Amino acid sequence: MILPCAAVLFDVDGTLVDSTPLVERAAREWAAEYGIDPDEFLADAHGRRTSDRVADFLPPDRVREATARLDALEATGTDGITALPGAVELLAGMNGLPHAFVTSMDRAQLELRTGAAGIPLPPIVITAEDVPDGKPDPSGYLQAAGHLGVDPSGCLVIEDAPAGIAAGRAAGATVLAVLTSHPRESLAAAHHTVENLARVAAAPDGLHLRL
């Protein structure tokens, strides 16, 4: 299958990088400190800004401090962080196709995790600090498309989580979901799904999928 597009907008964590072991360890330690059920917290945390998920559990006057604490716990190491299948190869072979990263991580987390996984950062990167609202709000994808000079409707968003898929669709982009962190039925809102990025190759006019 060929998906024509003028630019590709990549989510990072769960799409290009697997940092699940680090994130879960930090979240469980953090949740114990704040008297929160860690399984409940983690159930809908993936793909969302940390501050937005923390705000689901704590009053507004505690969100900043609690977010900083969780960020600090996540920044204590890189054990278990790896590139997901096909990610490095796809990025190395973009063949001039414009692309950007749009992540719910902050810049420090992004640099730490991509560095550990060997994922090169493109010139255009939109992080949690760059948007007024996190995914599922489309702000990040709209900003990335604007920086690339491409209409959002001409972009292909690659995501692994429901919140990110909703953000991509709200931006007006075509969304390709990778089955790296959620079951297929959770990602039904995506236009297309593929097992992982090892089944994706780039050409100047878009992405080629092996289903």
Short mmCIF file of N, CA, C and O in Angstrom, two decimals, residues 5-10 16 87 90-102 119-125 144-145 147-148 150 155-156 158 202 207:
data_model
loop_
_atom_site.label_atom_id
_atom_site.label_comp_id
_atom_site.label_asym_id
_atom_site.label_seq_id
_atom_site.Cartn_x
_atom_site.Cartn_y
_atom_site.Cartn_z
N CYS A 5 1.85 11.54 0.77
CA CYS A 5 1.81 12.65 1.72
C CYS A 5 2.91 13.64 1.39
O CYS A 5 3.88 13.31 0.71
N ALA A 6 2.74 14.88 1.88
CA ALA A 6 3.75 15.91 1.69
C ALA A 6 4.74 15.96 2.85
O ALA A 6 5.83 16.53 2.72
N ALA A 7 4.37 15.37 4.01
CA ALA A 7 5.24 15.36 5.19
C ALA A 7 4.75 14.28 6.15
O ALA A 7 3.57 13.91 6.13
N VAL A 8 5.67 13.81 6.98
CA VAL A 8 5.35 12.81 8.00
C VAL A 8 5.60 13.42 9.37
O VAL A 8 6.67 14.00 9.61
N LEU A 9 4.63 13.28 10.26
CA LEU A 9 4.73 13.79 11.62
C LEU A 9 4.74 12.59 12.56
O LEU A 9 3.74 11.89 12.68
N PHE A 10 5.87 12.37 13.23
CA PHE A 10 6.05 11.20 14.08
C PHE A 10 5.79 11.53 15.55
O PHE A 10 6.37 12.47 16.09
N LEU A 16 8.58 5.47 18.00
CA LEU A 16 9.98 5.34 17.62
C LEU A 16 10.83 4.75 18.74
O LEU A 16 11.81 4.04 18.47
N ALA A 87 12.46 1.77 13.30
CA ALA A 87 12.47 3.22 13.49
C ALA A 87 13.74 3.86 12.95
O ALA A 87 13.68 4.84 12.19
N LEU A 90 13.91 3.58 9.07
CA LEU A 90 12.98 4.47 8.38
C LEU A 90 13.47 5.90 8.39
O LEU A 90 13.47 6.59 7.36
N LEU A 91 13.92 6.37 9.54
CA LEU A 91 14.39 7.75 9.64
C LEU A 91 15.64 7.98 8.81
O LEU A 91 15.86 9.07 8.26
N ALA A 92 16.48 6.96 8.69
CA ALA A 92 17.69 7.09 7.88
C ALA A 92 17.39 7.09 6.39
O ALA A 92 18.23 7.51 5.59
N GLY A 93 16.21 6.62 6.02
CA GLY A 93 15.87 6.52 4.60
C GLY A 93 14.65 7.32 4.22
O GLY A 93 13.83 6.87 3.41
N MET A 94 14.51 8.53 4.77
CA MET A 94 13.34 9.34 4.46
C MET A 94 13.35 9.90 3.04
O MET A 94 12.35 10.45 2.58
N ASN A 95 14.47 9.81 2.34
CA ASN A 95 14.53 10.16 0.91
C ASN A 95 14.04 11.57 0.61
O ASN A 95 13.36 11.81 -0.39
N GLY A 96 14.37 12.49 1.51
CA GLY A 96 13.99 13.89 1.28
C GLY A 96 12.56 14.22 1.67
O GLY A 96 12.13 15.38 1.53
N LEU A 97 11.80 13.24 2.16
CA LEU A 97 10.43 13.51 2.58
C LEU A 97 10.45 14.32 3.88
O LEU A 97 11.02 13.88 4.87
N PRO A 98 9.87 15.52 3.91
CA PRO A 98 9.90 16.34 5.13
C PRO A 98 9.25 15.61 6.30
O PRO A 98 8.24 14.91 6.12
N HIS A 99 9.83 15.80 7.48
CA HIS A 99 9.26 15.16 8.65
C HIS A 99 9.59 15.93 9.92
O HIS A 99 10.52 16.75 9.93
N ALA A 100 8.82 15.67 10.97
CA ALA A 100 9.01 16.33 12.26
C ALA A 100 8.58 15.36 13.35
O ALA A 100 7.89 14.37 13.09
N PHE A 101 9.01 15.66 14.59
CA PHE A 101 8.58 14.89 15.76
C PHE A 101 7.58 15.74 16.55
O PHE A 101 7.79 16.95 16.74
N VAL A 102 6.52 15.10 17.04
CA VAL A 102 5.54 15.75 17.90
C VAL A 102 5.33 14.85 19.10
O VAL A 102 4.75 13.77 18.99
N ILE A 119 18.07 7.42 18.15
CA ILE A 119 17.12 8.03 17.22
C ILE A 119 17.55 9.47 16.95
O ILE A 119 17.61 10.29 17.87
N PRO A 120 17.85 9.83 15.69
CA PRO A 120 18.28 11.19 15.40
C PRO A 120 17.11 12.17 15.41
O PRO A 120 16.03 11.86 14.90
N LEU A 121 17.32 13.34 15.98
CA LEU A 121 16.28 14.36 16.02
C LEU A 121 16.26 15.16 14.72
O LEU A 121 17.31 15.60 14.25
N PRO A 122 15.09 15.39 14.13
CA PRO A 122 15.00 16.24 12.95
C PRO A 122 15.04 17.71 13.36
O PRO A 122 14.93 18.04 14.55
N PRO A 123 15.17 18.63 12.41
CA PRO A 123 15.21 20.05 12.75
C PRO A 123 13.93 20.55 13.44
O PRO A 123 13.98 21.44 14.28
N ILE A 124 12.79 19.99 13.07
CA ILE A 124 11.52 20.43 13.65
C ILE A 124 11.05 19.41 14.69
O ILE A 124 10.79 18.26 14.37
N VAL A 125 10.97 19.87 15.94
CA VAL A 125 10.52 19.04 17.05
C VAL A 125 9.55 19.87 17.90
O VAL A 125 9.88 20.98 18.32
N ALA A 144 3.62 21.62 13.96
CA ALA A 144 4.63 20.94 13.15
C ALA A 144 4.38 21.14 11.66
O ALA A 144 5.30 21.44 10.89
N ALA A 145 3.13 20.99 11.25
CA ALA A 145 2.79 21.19 9.84
C ALA A 145 3.11 22.62 9.42
O ALA A 145 3.65 22.85 8.32
N HIS A 147 5.38 24.68 10.71
CA HIS A 147 6.83 24.87 10.61
C HIS A 147 7.39 24.25 9.32
O HIS A 147 8.37 24.74 8.76
N LEU A 148 6.78 23.16 8.89
CA LEU A 148 7.24 22.51 7.65
C LEU A 148 6.66 23.17 6.40
O LEU A 148 7.06 22.83 5.28
N VAL A 150 3.54 22.89 5.33
CA VAL A 150 2.68 21.90 4.68
C VAL A 150 1.29 22.00 5.29
O VAL A 150 1.14 22.12 6.51
N CYS A 155 -0.44 15.91 5.53
CA CYS A 155 0.49 15.23 6.43
C CYS A 155 0.00 13.83 6.79
O CYS A 155 -1.20 13.57 6.85
N LEU A 156 0.97 12.96 7.04
CA LEU A 156 0.69 11.64 7.59
C LEU A 156 1.23 11.61 9.00
O LEU A 156 2.43 11.80 9.22
N ILE A 158 2.05 9.49 12.39
CA ILE A 158 2.29 8.11 12.84
C ILE A 158 2.23 8.09 14.35
O ILE A 158 3.01 8.77 15.02
N ALA A 202 10.09 4.83 3.11
CA ALA A 202 9.78 6.17 2.61
C ALA A 202 10.19 6.32 1.15
O ALA A 202 11.16 5.73 0.68
N LEU A 207 4.75 7.26 1.99
CA LEU A 207 5.25 6.06 2.65
C LEU A 207 4.65 4.82 1.99
O LEU A 207 3.49 4.80 1.59
#
